[in-house]
Short mmCIF file of C-alpha atoms and ligand atoms in Angstrom, two decimals:
data_model
loop_
_atom_site.label_atom_id
_atom_site.label_comp_id
_atom_site.label_asym_id
_atom_site.label_seq_id
_atom_site.Cartn_x
_atom_site.Cartn_y
_atom_site.Cartn_z
CA MET A 1 0.00 0.00 0.00
CA ASN A 2 1.50 3.37 -0.96
CA LEU A 3 0.80 6.58 0.94
CA LYS A 4 -2.15 7.58 -1.23
CA GLU A 5 -3.82 4.18 -0.90
CA TRP A 6 -3.32 4.21 2.84
CA GLN A 7 -4.76 7.71 3.23
CA GLU A 8 -7.84 6.63 1.29
CA ALA A 9 -8.14 3.50 3.43
CA PHE A 10 -7.75 5.58 6.59
CA TYR A 11 -10.56 7.92 5.50
CA LYS A 12 -12.89 4.98 4.93
CA GLY A 13 -11.89 3.41 8.23
CA ILE A 14 -12.93 6.64 9.97
CA PHE A 15 -16.17 7.50 8.22
CA ASP A 16 -17.40 4.06 7.19
CA PRO A 17 -16.00 1.85 9.93
CA THR A 18 -16.95 -1.63 8.76
CA GLN A 19 -14.68 -4.42 10.00
CA GLU A 20 -13.07 -4.68 6.57
CA ASN A 21 -12.48 -0.93 6.24
CA ILE A 22 -10.99 -0.76 9.73
CA GLN A 23 -8.59 -3.59 8.88
CA HIS A 24 -7.47 -1.82 5.73
CA ALA A 25 -6.97 1.46 7.58
CA CYS A 26 -4.81 -0.30 10.17
CA HIS A 27 -2.49 -1.73 7.53
CA GLY A 28 1.09 -1.05 8.64
CA VAL A 29 -0.03 0.65 11.86
CA ASN A 30 1.83 -0.39 15.01
CA GLY A 31 -0.24 -1.64 17.90
CA THR A 32 0.94 -2.01 21.48
CA GLU A 33 -0.21 -4.05 24.44
CA ASN A 34 -2.21 -1.13 25.81
CA LEU A 35 -3.52 0.20 22.53
CA SER A 36 -4.16 -1.94 19.47
CA SER A 37 -3.94 -0.39 16.02
CA GLU A 38 -7.78 -0.42 15.96
CA ASP A 39 -7.82 1.51 19.25
CA ARG A 40 -5.47 4.06 17.73
CA LEU A 41 -7.67 4.47 14.67
CA GLY A 42 -10.56 4.89 17.11
CA ILE A 43 -8.77 7.78 18.84
CA TYR A 44 -8.55 9.55 15.50
CA ARG A 45 -12.19 8.76 14.76
CA GLY A 46 -13.22 10.34 18.07
CA SER A 47 -11.01 13.34 17.47
CA ILE A 48 -12.22 13.94 13.89
CA LEU A 49 -15.92 13.46 14.62
CA GLY A 50 -15.61 15.51 17.80
CA GLY A 51 -13.95 18.38 15.95
CA ILE A 52 -16.47 18.47 13.13
CA THR A 53 -19.40 18.07 15.51
CA SER A 54 -18.24 20.99 17.58
CA GLY A 55 -17.80 23.05 14.41
CA LEU A 56 -21.37 22.25 13.38
CA THR A 57 -22.64 22.92 16.90
CA GLY A 58 -21.17 26.40 16.50
CA ILE A 59 -23.22 26.94 13.34
CA PHE A 60 -26.38 25.08 14.48
CA PRO A 61 -26.54 25.71 18.26
CA VAL A 62 -30.35 25.76 18.40
CA CYS A 63 -30.67 22.44 16.55
CA GLU A 64 -28.18 20.92 18.96
CA LYS A 65 -30.10 22.30 21.92
CA LEU A 66 -33.41 21.00 20.56
CA VAL A 67 -32.27 17.42 19.97
CA GLY A 68 -29.56 17.12 22.62
CA GLU A 69 -25.84 16.52 22.27
CA GLN A 70 -25.92 12.77 21.79
CA TYR A 71 -28.60 12.84 19.14
CA PHE A 72 -26.92 15.72 17.33
CA THR A 73 -23.60 13.83 17.26
CA GLN A 74 -25.36 10.82 15.77
CA MET A 75 -26.98 13.01 13.13
CA VAL A 76 -23.63 14.59 12.24
CA SER A 77 -21.93 11.25 11.73
CA GLY A 78 -24.66 10.21 9.30
CA TYR A 79 -24.47 13.56 7.55
CA LEU A 80 -20.69 13.24 7.14
CA LYS A 81 -21.06 9.92 5.39
CA GLN A 82 -23.56 11.32 2.91
CA TYR A 83 -22.08 14.80 2.45
CA PRO A 84 -18.30 14.81 3.02
CA SER A 85 -16.66 18.16 3.76
CA GLY A 86 -15.09 19.54 0.61
CA SER A 87 -13.43 22.68 1.94
CA PRO A 88 -10.47 23.30 4.27
CA ASP A 89 -12.68 25.85 6.06
CA LEU A 90 -14.95 24.04 8.50
CA GLY A 91 -17.12 27.17 8.39
CA ASN A 92 -18.16 26.21 4.84
CA TYR A 93 -19.53 22.89 6.03
CA GLY A 94 -23.19 22.40 6.87
CA GLU A 95 -25.07 23.78 3.87
CA HIS A 96 -26.86 20.48 3.28
CA LEU A 97 -27.57 19.67 6.91
CA PRO A 98 -31.16 21.01 6.68
CA ALA A 99 -31.82 18.68 3.73
CA TYR A 100 -30.20 15.79 5.54
CA ILE A 101 -32.28 16.41 8.68
CA SER A 102 -35.49 16.34 6.67
CA GLU A 103 -34.56 12.82 5.52
CA PHE A 104 -33.30 11.74 8.93
CA GLU A 105 -35.85 9.19 10.14
CA PRO A 106 -35.41 9.63 13.92
CA ALA A 107 -35.97 13.40 13.60
CA LYS A 108 -39.23 13.08 11.65
CA GLU A 109 -41.31 14.05 14.68
CA LEU A 110 -39.53 17.36 15.04
CA VAL A 111 -41.22 18.64 11.90
CA TYR A 112 -39.80 22.14 12.26
CA LEU A 113 -36.17 21.01 12.74
CA PRO A 114 -35.08 21.27 9.06
CA ASP A 115 -36.35 24.87 8.96
CA VAL A 116 -34.57 25.75 12.21
CA ALA A 117 -31.39 24.35 10.65
CA GLN A 118 -32.02 26.36 7.48
CA LEU A 119 -32.47 29.56 9.51
CA GLU A 120 -29.23 28.90 11.40
CA TRP A 121 -27.35 28.27 8.15
CA LEU A 122 -28.66 31.54 6.66
CA TRP A 123 -27.61 33.36 9.84
CA HIS A 124 -24.14 31.85 9.52
CA THR A 125 -23.78 32.81 5.85
CA ALA A 126 -25.11 36.33 6.50
CA PHE A 127 -22.53 36.76 9.25
CA ASN A 128 -19.72 35.80 6.88
CA ALA A 129 -21.03 37.58 3.78
CA THR A 130 -19.08 40.36 2.10
CA ASP A 131 -19.56 43.73 3.72
CA ILE A 132 -21.08 46.40 1.47
CA ASN A 133 -18.25 48.74 2.39
CA GLU A 134 -16.07 46.45 0.33
CA LEU A 135 -17.83 47.65 -2.80
CA SER A 136 -14.98 46.99 -5.18
CA SER A 137 -15.68 43.29 -4.86
CA LEU A 138 -19.45 43.60 -5.37
CA PRO A 139 -21.13 43.24 -8.74
CA PHE A 140 -23.49 46.25 -8.53
CA ARG A 141 -23.60 50.05 -8.40
CA PRO A 142 -24.42 51.86 -5.13
CA VAL A 143 -27.95 53.25 -4.68
CA SER A 144 -26.44 56.73 -4.45
CA GLU A 145 -26.03 56.57 -8.24
CA LEU A 146 -29.76 56.01 -8.82
CA ALA A 147 -30.40 59.73 -9.24
CA ALA A 148 -28.11 59.77 -12.26
CA ILE A 149 -30.19 57.22 -14.19
CA GLN A 150 -31.98 58.72 -17.19
CA PRO A 151 -35.80 58.44 -17.06
CA GLU A 152 -35.82 56.27 -20.21
CA ASP A 153 -33.47 53.78 -18.49
CA GLN A 154 -35.42 53.48 -15.25
CA ALA A 155 -37.46 50.54 -16.50
CA LEU A 156 -34.19 48.59 -16.86
CA ILE A 157 -33.11 48.96 -13.24
CA GLN A 158 -32.48 45.69 -11.46
CA PHE A 159 -32.25 46.29 -7.74
CA CYS A 160 -29.83 44.13 -5.73
CA LEU A 161 -30.26 42.90 -2.20
CA ASN A 162 -27.57 43.30 0.41
CA PRO A 163 -25.17 40.41 -0.32
CA SER A 164 -25.79 38.98 3.14
CA ALA A 165 -29.55 38.62 2.58
CA SER A 166 -31.45 35.34 2.16
CA LEU A 167 -35.19 34.76 2.05
CA MET A 168 -36.93 31.76 3.54
CA GLN A 169 -40.44 30.46 4.11
CA SER A 170 -41.51 28.07 6.81
CA ASN A 171 -44.76 26.40 7.76
CA PHE A 172 -43.83 26.95 11.40
CA PRO A 173 -43.04 30.00 13.57
CA VAL A 174 -39.41 29.10 13.14
CA HIS A 175 -38.11 32.57 14.09
CA GLN A 176 -39.82 32.22 17.49
CA ILE A 177 -38.34 28.76 18.04
CA TRP A 178 -34.96 30.22 17.17
CA GLY A 179 -35.55 33.24 19.40
CA VAL A 180 -36.57 31.46 22.61
CA ASN A 181 -33.56 29.17 22.28
CA GLN A 182 -31.00 31.97 22.21
CA GLU A 183 -28.76 32.12 25.25
CA ASP A 184 -29.74 35.67 26.17
CA PHE A 185 -33.49 35.14 25.66
CA GLU A 186 -35.74 36.37 28.45
CA GLY A 187 -39.51 36.00 28.46
CA GLU A 188 -42.19 33.46 27.60
CA GLN A 189 -40.39 30.20 26.75
CA THR A 190 -43.18 28.43 24.90
CA VAL A 191 -43.85 28.66 21.20
CA ASN A 192 -47.24 27.72 19.84
CA LEU A 193 -46.73 25.75 16.63
CA ASP A 194 -50.31 26.65 15.66
CA ASP A 195 -49.16 30.24 15.22
CA GLY A 196 -48.50 29.03 11.70
CA GLY A 197 -45.96 29.74 9.00
CA VAL A 198 -43.75 32.73 8.45
CA ASN A 199 -41.72 34.48 5.73
CA LEU A 200 -38.29 35.65 6.80
CA ILE A 201 -35.33 37.56 5.55
CA VAL A 202 -32.00 36.97 7.27
CA TRP A 203 -29.32 39.57 6.70
CA ARG A 204 -26.64 41.79 8.16
CA SER A 205 -27.39 45.48 8.26
CA GLN A 206 -24.71 48.13 8.19
CA ASP A 207 -26.13 49.90 11.25
CA PHE A 208 -27.86 47.27 13.33
CA GLY A 209 -25.85 44.12 12.73
CA MET A 210 -27.46 40.71 12.30
CA ARG A 211 -31.20 40.73 11.66
CA ILE A 212 -34.09 38.36 11.11
CA ASP A 213 -37.07 40.28 9.74
CA VAL A 214 -40.58 38.91 9.30
CA LEU A 215 -42.17 39.68 5.93
CA ASN A 216 -45.81 39.67 4.92
CA ASP A 217 -46.73 37.89 1.67
CA ASP A 218 -46.53 41.10 -0.37
CA GLU A 219 -43.09 41.95 0.95
CA LEU A 220 -41.88 38.44 0.25
CA LYS A 221 -43.24 38.59 -3.29
CA PHE A 222 -41.60 41.96 -3.88
CA LEU A 223 -38.21 40.98 -2.45
CA THR A 224 -38.26 37.61 -4.23
CA ALA A 225 -38.79 39.41 -7.54
CA ILE A 226 -35.79 41.61 -6.77
CA GLN A 227 -33.70 38.65 -5.72
CA LYS A 228 -34.52 36.96 -9.04
CA GLY A 229 -33.14 39.98 -10.87
CA LYS A 230 -36.45 41.10 -12.40
CA LEU A 231 -36.40 44.46 -14.21
CA PHE A 232 -38.08 47.39 -12.48
CA ALA A 233 -40.57 47.56 -15.36
CA ASP A 234 -41.68 43.97 -14.66
CA ILE A 235 -41.93 44.50 -10.91
CA ALA A 236 -44.00 47.64 -11.53
CA GLY A 237 -46.40 45.45 -13.49
CA MET A 238 -47.00 43.12 -10.50
CA THR A 239 -49.87 43.63 -8.07
CA PHE A 240 -49.18 44.56 -4.45
CA SER A 241 -51.49 45.95 -1.79
CA LEU A 242 -49.17 48.95 -1.46
CA PRO A 243 -47.89 51.05 -4.37
CA ILE A 244 -44.23 50.41 -5.20
CA SER A 245 -43.44 54.02 -4.34
CA GLU A 246 -44.21 53.06 -0.73
CA LEU A 247 -42.76 49.53 -0.72
CA LEU A 248 -39.36 50.42 -2.11
CA PRO A 249 -37.95 53.40 -0.16
CA PRO A 250 -37.77 51.80 3.32
CA TYR A 251 -35.71 48.91 1.95
CA ILE A 252 -33.28 51.32 0.34
CA GLN A 253 -33.12 53.35 3.52
CA MET A 254 -32.33 50.41 5.76
CA GLY A 255 -29.75 49.09 3.30
CA LEU A 256 -31.55 45.86 2.49
CA ILE A 257 -31.58 46.96 -1.13
CA ALA A 258 -27.93 47.80 -1.44
CA GLY A 259 -27.42 48.63 -5.09
CA PHE A 260 -28.57 48.13 -8.66
CA ASN A 261 -27.56 47.23 -12.17
CA LEU A 262 -29.05 48.20 -15.51
CA GLY A 263 -30.48 45.19 -17.31
CA LYS A 264 -31.29 44.64 -20.97
CA GLN A 265 -34.68 45.16 -22.57
CA MET B 1 -1.93 48.28 3.32
CA SER B 2 0.89 50.17 4.99
CA SER B 3 -1.29 51.73 7.67
CA TYR B 4 -0.54 49.09 10.28
CA LYS B 5 1.36 50.24 13.31
CA PHE B 6 3.29 46.99 13.45
CA LYS B 7 4.43 46.60 9.87
CA GLY B 8 6.89 43.74 9.55
CA HIS B 9 7.09 43.66 13.31
CA GLU B 10 9.19 41.00 14.98
CA ILE B 11 7.11 39.31 17.63
CA GLN B 12 8.34 38.52 21.11
CA GLY B 13 6.99 37.40 24.45
CA ALA B 14 3.88 35.36 25.11
CA GLY B 15 1.05 35.88 22.62
CA LEU B 16 -2.53 34.68 22.69
CA GLY B 17 -4.68 32.75 20.27
CA LEU B 18 -7.52 35.03 19.15
CA ARG B 19 -10.94 33.50 19.85
CA SER B 20 -14.24 35.03 18.77
CA SER B 21 -15.61 35.04 22.33
CA HIS B 22 -12.88 37.52 23.29
CA TYR B 23 -13.14 40.09 20.47
CA GLN B 24 -15.32 42.53 22.34
CA GLU B 25 -13.18 42.55 25.45
CA ILE B 26 -10.06 43.13 23.35
CA PHE B 27 -11.67 46.00 21.43
CA ASP B 28 -12.98 47.54 24.66
CA THR B 29 -9.92 47.21 26.85
CA LYS B 30 -6.98 47.15 24.39
CA PRO B 31 -5.08 44.73 26.64
CA ASP B 32 -1.31 44.71 26.70
CA VAL B 33 -0.76 41.52 24.67
CA PRO B 34 2.44 41.26 22.59
CA TRP B 35 0.72 39.58 19.62
CA PHE B 36 -2.29 37.52 18.59
CA GLU B 37 -2.39 34.33 16.57
CA LEU B 38 -5.35 34.03 14.20
CA LEU B 39 -6.64 30.74 12.82
CA SER B 40 -6.27 31.55 9.14
CA ASP B 41 -8.94 29.07 8.04
CA ASN B 42 -11.58 31.16 9.85
CA TYR B 43 -10.80 34.32 7.86
CA MET B 44 -11.06 33.03 4.31
CA SER B 45 -14.40 34.58 3.39
CA ASP B 46 -13.60 37.78 1.61
CA GLY B 47 -15.11 40.83 3.28
CA GLY B 48 -17.26 39.26 6.02
CA LEU B 49 -17.32 40.23 9.68
CA PRO B 50 -14.44 37.91 10.68
CA ILE B 51 -11.93 39.61 8.37
CA ILE B 52 -13.18 43.06 9.35
CA ARG B 53 -12.62 42.20 13.01
CA ALA B 54 -9.21 40.73 12.21
CA GLU B 55 -8.18 43.99 10.56
CA LYS B 56 -9.32 45.88 13.62
CA ILE B 57 -7.16 43.65 15.83
CA ARG B 58 -4.29 44.15 13.41
CA GLU B 59 -4.46 47.92 13.87
CA ASP B 60 -3.23 47.48 17.45
CA TYR B 61 -1.25 44.24 17.47
CA PRO B 62 1.16 42.21 15.37
CA VAL B 63 -0.44 38.93 14.31
CA THR B 64 0.61 35.49 13.14
CA LEU B 65 -1.56 33.24 10.95
CA HIS B 66 -1.92 29.59 11.86
CA GLY B 67 -3.94 27.03 9.93
CA VAL B 68 -4.64 23.37 9.26
CA GLY B 69 -5.94 23.73 5.70
CA MET B 70 -2.73 23.30 3.68
CA SER B 71 -2.91 19.53 4.18
CA LEU B 72 0.83 19.41 3.54
CA GLY B 73 1.15 15.65 3.93
CA SER B 74 -1.82 14.78 1.71
CA THR B 75 -1.42 12.88 -1.55
CA ASP B 76 -4.05 15.16 -3.17
CA PRO B 77 -2.88 18.00 -5.40
CA LEU B 78 -2.32 21.22 -3.42
CA ASN B 79 -5.54 23.18 -3.02
CA THR B 80 -4.70 26.30 -5.03
CA ASP B 81 -8.06 27.90 -4.27
CA TYR B 82 -7.25 27.73 -0.58
CA LEU B 83 -3.70 28.97 -1.16
CA SER B 84 -4.96 31.92 -3.24
CA LYS B 85 -7.29 32.92 -0.44
CA LEU B 86 -4.52 32.52 2.09
CA LYS B 87 -2.27 34.70 -0.02
CA ALA B 88 -4.95 37.38 -0.22
CA LEU B 89 -5.31 37.15 3.56
CA THR B 90 -1.57 37.54 4.12
CA ASP B 91 -1.51 40.57 1.80
CA ARG B 92 -4.29 42.10 3.83
CA ILE B 93 -3.25 41.21 7.38
CA GLU B 94 0.53 41.24 6.93
CA PRO B 95 1.24 38.53 9.51
CA THR B 96 4.68 38.09 11.01
CA TYR B 97 4.49 34.34 10.38
CA VAL B 98 2.29 31.92 8.47
CA SER B 99 2.24 28.38 9.82
CA ASP B 100 0.67 24.96 9.25
CA HIS B 101 1.37 21.39 10.27
CA ILE B 102 3.45 18.33 9.40
CA ALA B 103 0.33 16.24 8.83
CA TRP B 104 -2.36 15.48 6.30
CA VAL B 105 -5.95 16.64 6.58
CA SER B 106 -7.67 15.65 3.35
CA VAL B 107 -7.77 12.88 0.78
CA GLY B 108 -9.75 12.67 -2.45
CA GLY B 109 -10.83 16.28 -1.90
CA LYS B 110 -12.57 15.33 1.34
CA TYR B 111 -11.52 17.15 4.50
CA THR B 112 -11.32 15.67 7.99
CA HIS B 113 -10.41 19.02 9.64
CA ASP B 114 -7.94 17.14 11.81
CA LEU B 115 -4.18 16.60 11.80
CA LEU B 116 -3.48 13.06 10.68
CA PRO B 117 -0.23 11.11 11.06
CA LEU B 118 2.40 10.29 8.47
CA PRO B 119 4.92 7.45 8.32
CA TYR B 120 8.38 9.00 8.61
CA THR B 121 10.11 7.58 5.53
CA GLU B 122 12.30 8.94 2.73
CA GLU B 123 9.27 8.80 0.44
CA THR B 124 7.12 10.92 2.75
CA LEU B 125 9.99 13.28 3.44
CA HIS B 126 10.39 14.00 -0.28
CA HIS B 127 6.66 14.29 -0.74
CA ILE B 128 5.96 16.77 2.05
CA SER B 129 9.13 18.77 1.36
CA ASP B 130 8.14 19.25 -2.28
CA ARG B 131 4.75 20.50 -1.20
CA ILE B 132 6.15 22.88 1.42
CA SER B 133 8.47 24.32 -1.24
CA GLN B 134 5.54 24.76 -3.62
CA VAL B 135 3.50 26.51 -0.92
CA GLN B 136 6.39 28.84 -0.10
CA GLU B 137 6.78 29.68 -3.76
CA PHE B 138 3.05 30.28 -4.15
CA LEU B 139 2.82 32.53 -1.09
CA GLY B 140 6.13 34.23 -1.84
CA ARG B 141 7.32 33.73 1.71
CA LYS B 142 8.76 31.20 4.12
CA ILE B 143 6.32 29.29 6.24
CA LEU B 144 6.67 27.71 9.67
CA VAL B 145 5.71 24.05 10.02
CA GLU B 146 4.57 22.56 13.31
CA ASN B 147 5.17 19.13 14.80
CA PRO B 148 1.81 17.38 15.37
CA SER B 149 0.72 15.33 18.35
CA SER B 150 0.01 11.77 17.32
CA TYR B 151 -1.58 8.51 18.41
CA MET B 152 -0.21 6.25 15.71
CA THR B 153 3.13 5.02 14.38
CA PHE B 154 3.91 2.85 11.37
CA ASP B 155 5.92 -0.26 10.47
CA SER B 156 7.45 1.60 7.56
CA THR B 157 8.78 4.51 9.66
CA ASP B 158 12.56 4.51 9.47
CA MET B 159 13.52 7.80 11.12
CA THR B 160 12.54 9.73 14.23
CA GLU B 161 10.18 12.67 14.02
CA ALA B 162 13.04 15.03 14.87
CA GLU B 163 15.12 13.60 12.00
CA PHE B 164 12.13 13.96 9.70
CA ILE B 165 11.68 17.60 10.72
CA LYS B 166 15.36 18.34 10.32
CA GLY B 167 15.21 16.80 6.84
CA ILE B 168 12.28 19.08 5.95
CA THR B 169 14.13 22.24 7.00
CA GLN B 170 17.20 21.19 4.99
CA ARG B 171 15.19 20.51 1.86
CA THR B 172 12.81 23.49 1.99
CA ASP B 173 14.57 26.16 4.06
CA CYS B 174 11.32 26.54 6.01
CA ASP B 175 11.25 27.47 9.71
CA LEU B 176 9.67 25.68 12.65
CA LEU B 177 6.85 26.18 15.06
CA LEU B 178 7.66 23.83 17.88
CA ASP B 179 4.68 22.66 19.91
CA ILE B 180 6.05 21.57 23.28
CA ASN B 181 2.76 20.03 24.35
CA ASN B 182 2.64 17.99 21.14
CA ILE B 183 6.15 16.68 21.72
CA TYR B 184 5.19 15.61 25.23
CA VAL B 185 1.90 14.02 24.16
CA SER B 186 3.58 12.03 21.37
CA ALA B 187 6.49 11.07 23.66
CA VAL B 188 4.09 9.52 26.17
CA ASN B 189 1.94 7.91 23.49
CA HIS B 190 4.90 6.42 21.63
CA ASP B 191 7.28 5.95 24.53
CA PHE B 192 10.22 8.12 23.47
CA ASP B 193 12.32 10.64 25.41
CA PRO B 194 11.07 14.18 24.70
CA TYR B 195 14.36 15.70 25.86
CA GLU B 196 16.28 13.64 23.30
CA TYR B 197 13.77 14.82 20.70
CA LEU B 198 14.57 18.47 21.48
CA LYS B 199 18.27 17.82 20.94
CA GLY B 200 17.54 16.68 17.38
CA ILE B 201 15.75 19.92 16.42
CA PRO B 202 17.89 22.45 14.48
CA SER B 203 18.01 25.39 16.92
CA ASP B 204 18.30 28.18 14.37
CA ARG B 205 14.99 27.18 12.75
CA VAL B 206 12.66 27.53 15.73
CA LYS B 207 10.75 30.82 15.41
CA GLU B 208 7.68 30.16 17.53
CA ILE B 209 6.61 27.86 20.34
CA HIS B 210 3.15 26.53 21.19
CA LEU B 211 1.97 25.46 24.63
CA ALA B 212 -1.36 23.82 25.40
CA GLY B 213 -3.08 21.46 27.80
CA TYR B 214 -3.62 17.78 27.05
CA GLU B 215 -6.16 15.45 28.63
CA LYS B 216 -5.04 12.29 30.41
CA MET B 217 -6.98 9.26 29.17
CA ASP B 218 -6.68 5.65 30.38
CA ASN B 219 -3.92 4.55 28.04
CA TYR B 220 -2.77 7.70 26.29
CA LEU B 221 -2.65 11.48 26.35
CA PHE B 222 -5.22 13.27 24.20
CA ASP B 223 -4.34 16.66 22.75
CA THR B 224 -7.53 18.66 23.38
CA HIS B 225 -6.17 22.21 23.79
CA GLY B 226 -8.82 22.50 26.46
CA TYR B 227 -6.79 22.82 29.66
CA GLN B 228 -4.08 24.72 31.40
CA VAL B 229 -0.55 23.70 30.51
CA HIS B 230 0.49 20.71 32.62
CA PRO B 231 3.65 20.63 34.80
CA PRO B 232 5.71 18.18 32.66
CA VAL B 233 5.09 20.41 29.64
CA TRP B 234 6.35 23.46 31.57
CA ASP B 235 9.48 21.43 32.44
CA LEU B 236 10.04 20.52 28.82
CA TYR B 237 9.39 24.15 27.85
CA ARG B 238 12.20 25.31 30.13
CA ALA B 239 14.57 22.86 28.47
CA ALA B 240 13.46 24.17 25.07
CA LEU B 241 14.08 27.80 26.05
CA LYS B 242 17.50 26.83 27.34
CA GLN B 243 18.32 25.32 23.97
CA PHE B 244 16.60 27.78 21.61
CA GLY B 245 16.53 31.05 23.60
CA ALA B 246 13.49 33.21 24.43
CA ILE B 247 11.37 32.12 21.45
CA PRO B 248 7.96 33.87 21.12
CA THR B 249 5.43 31.55 22.74
CA LEU B 250 1.72 31.08 22.27
CA ILE B 251 -0.84 29.52 24.58
CA GLU B 252 -3.37 27.52 22.51
CA TRP B 253 -6.76 27.01 24.06
CA ASP B 254 -9.36 25.84 21.54
CA THR B 255 -11.99 23.81 23.37
CA ASP B 256 -13.84 25.01 26.45
CA VAL B 257 -12.27 28.41 25.80
CA PRO B 258 -11.89 30.13 29.19
CA SER B 259 -12.36 33.80 30.07
CA PHE B 260 -9.88 36.20 28.56
CA THR B 261 -8.46 36.79 32.05
CA THR B 262 -7.70 33.09 32.59
CA LEU B 263 -6.06 32.90 29.19
CA ARG B 264 -3.89 35.90 30.02
CA GLN B 265 -2.87 34.39 33.36
CA GLU B 266 -1.64 31.32 31.51
CA ALA B 267 0.32 33.53 29.11
CA LYS B 268 1.84 35.39 32.09
CA LYS B 269 3.34 32.10 33.29
CA ALA B 270 5.05 31.67 29.92
CA GLU B 271 6.14 35.31 30.03
CA GLN B 272 7.92 34.69 33.34
CA GLN B 273 9.80 31.74 31.90
CA LEU B 274 10.75 33.75 28.81
CA LYS B 275 12.17 36.56 30.97
CA ALA B 276 14.53 34.10 32.62
CA PHE B 277 16.01 33.19 29.23
CA SER B 278 16.19 36.55 27.47
FE1 FE2 C 301 0.07 23.77 18.23
#
């Protein structure tokens, strides 16, 4: 076995520890009286799974709290097998955990768990998203340049959301579940699942930091159209309960709409 | 970015590993800490809050960058995407040192996020040395490589870890980050004399020292970085300072991160030892 073959065997022996895979992984590994080569592989397994689990606990603390440490660890080891980590940055790992949880049989009763995980992932990505002060790396023009757009070009404006922003919909009051499970939460601890679904936008504002805002159906429809890159002319043709002249300005003011491009007819 | 107060600053004394739970206290109190070590892998996303905070720290302190993502001992091709991001980070933060480990982390593009052991053979020595040279060329600077703690040795190993490390420095001209805790942990786990190990390390290469706390298990020592530094590691540290001089030293505390005050107390202990050898 050369080094490459052994490293591959080691990986399998960690993440898919069948008797055969363990034996392969232990090829050429010294055992001692106190610790067999299998024991030594096991130390690495514990260390690797422990490290990744604690990384994911950092991103999904509410999920971990809801299901408990043991259960969460079990979920992570299944997730790792199905979705290996492809980046040196552990902070990039976890995108597919919500999808995995929704397929995870033992968690089926916690119907809202995949959405809680999704909310936590969006929070994590918003936290790490590019700051709008770093404009040189952003693919849009600042809203301050809107005034310079010729009237005949206004129909072609495509507004752009703050790069940290993500929209989500849930059939459960997932923002409340998230809220009451924050460490600094004070107040009524119970969430009534019958409160029903919610539309959310998760983002990082320049002035107020991390935010989760609740949207009504109109606001969701409007912001979804913007997120999809629809031209202003098309959005103006959609029906909302408020005129666009009232819907738009607050979003620009709070920085949720952070810039624009000019599209093609 | 030439605005940093500590441009190209030589570090000295006992630094601290920067942990997110301590940012606010550092910003608020501007503590007298000689330098901070940042985990480079946490600052790779271009323009997010982590990098903005790192730049703020950098305004007041020299920093070093320490990572596990190079996967220097892996048989995969080098991850040039990662290295490009690391290079951008070094351009931005201007660290005094950039370091990673004598270990492998990934295979087949899949990452374990842990430092995995290598057999110490001529073949591995050539392999890892080539990769370290490529990384140094890519980054346009020397790197420091760190000795890992380990729980496994191999039939095929035909040299000691110290010989392996010495061979790396000869082939690549890289420098060393010597982790005293790791030496002690491996010495207990593999039954070798840690003081003999120190003697085999080329003194002029050691630029930084790590100290950390291990956890005593039934049949081995486990390197958790979750405790205070244990007495035998302090003893070994003194022997290292005697051999290498007052090398800048960092306390690593990664799990169950304590209060900033506790962390500083631990660094003060190292500071006292350093004073005796400077
Ligand atoms: Fe270390």
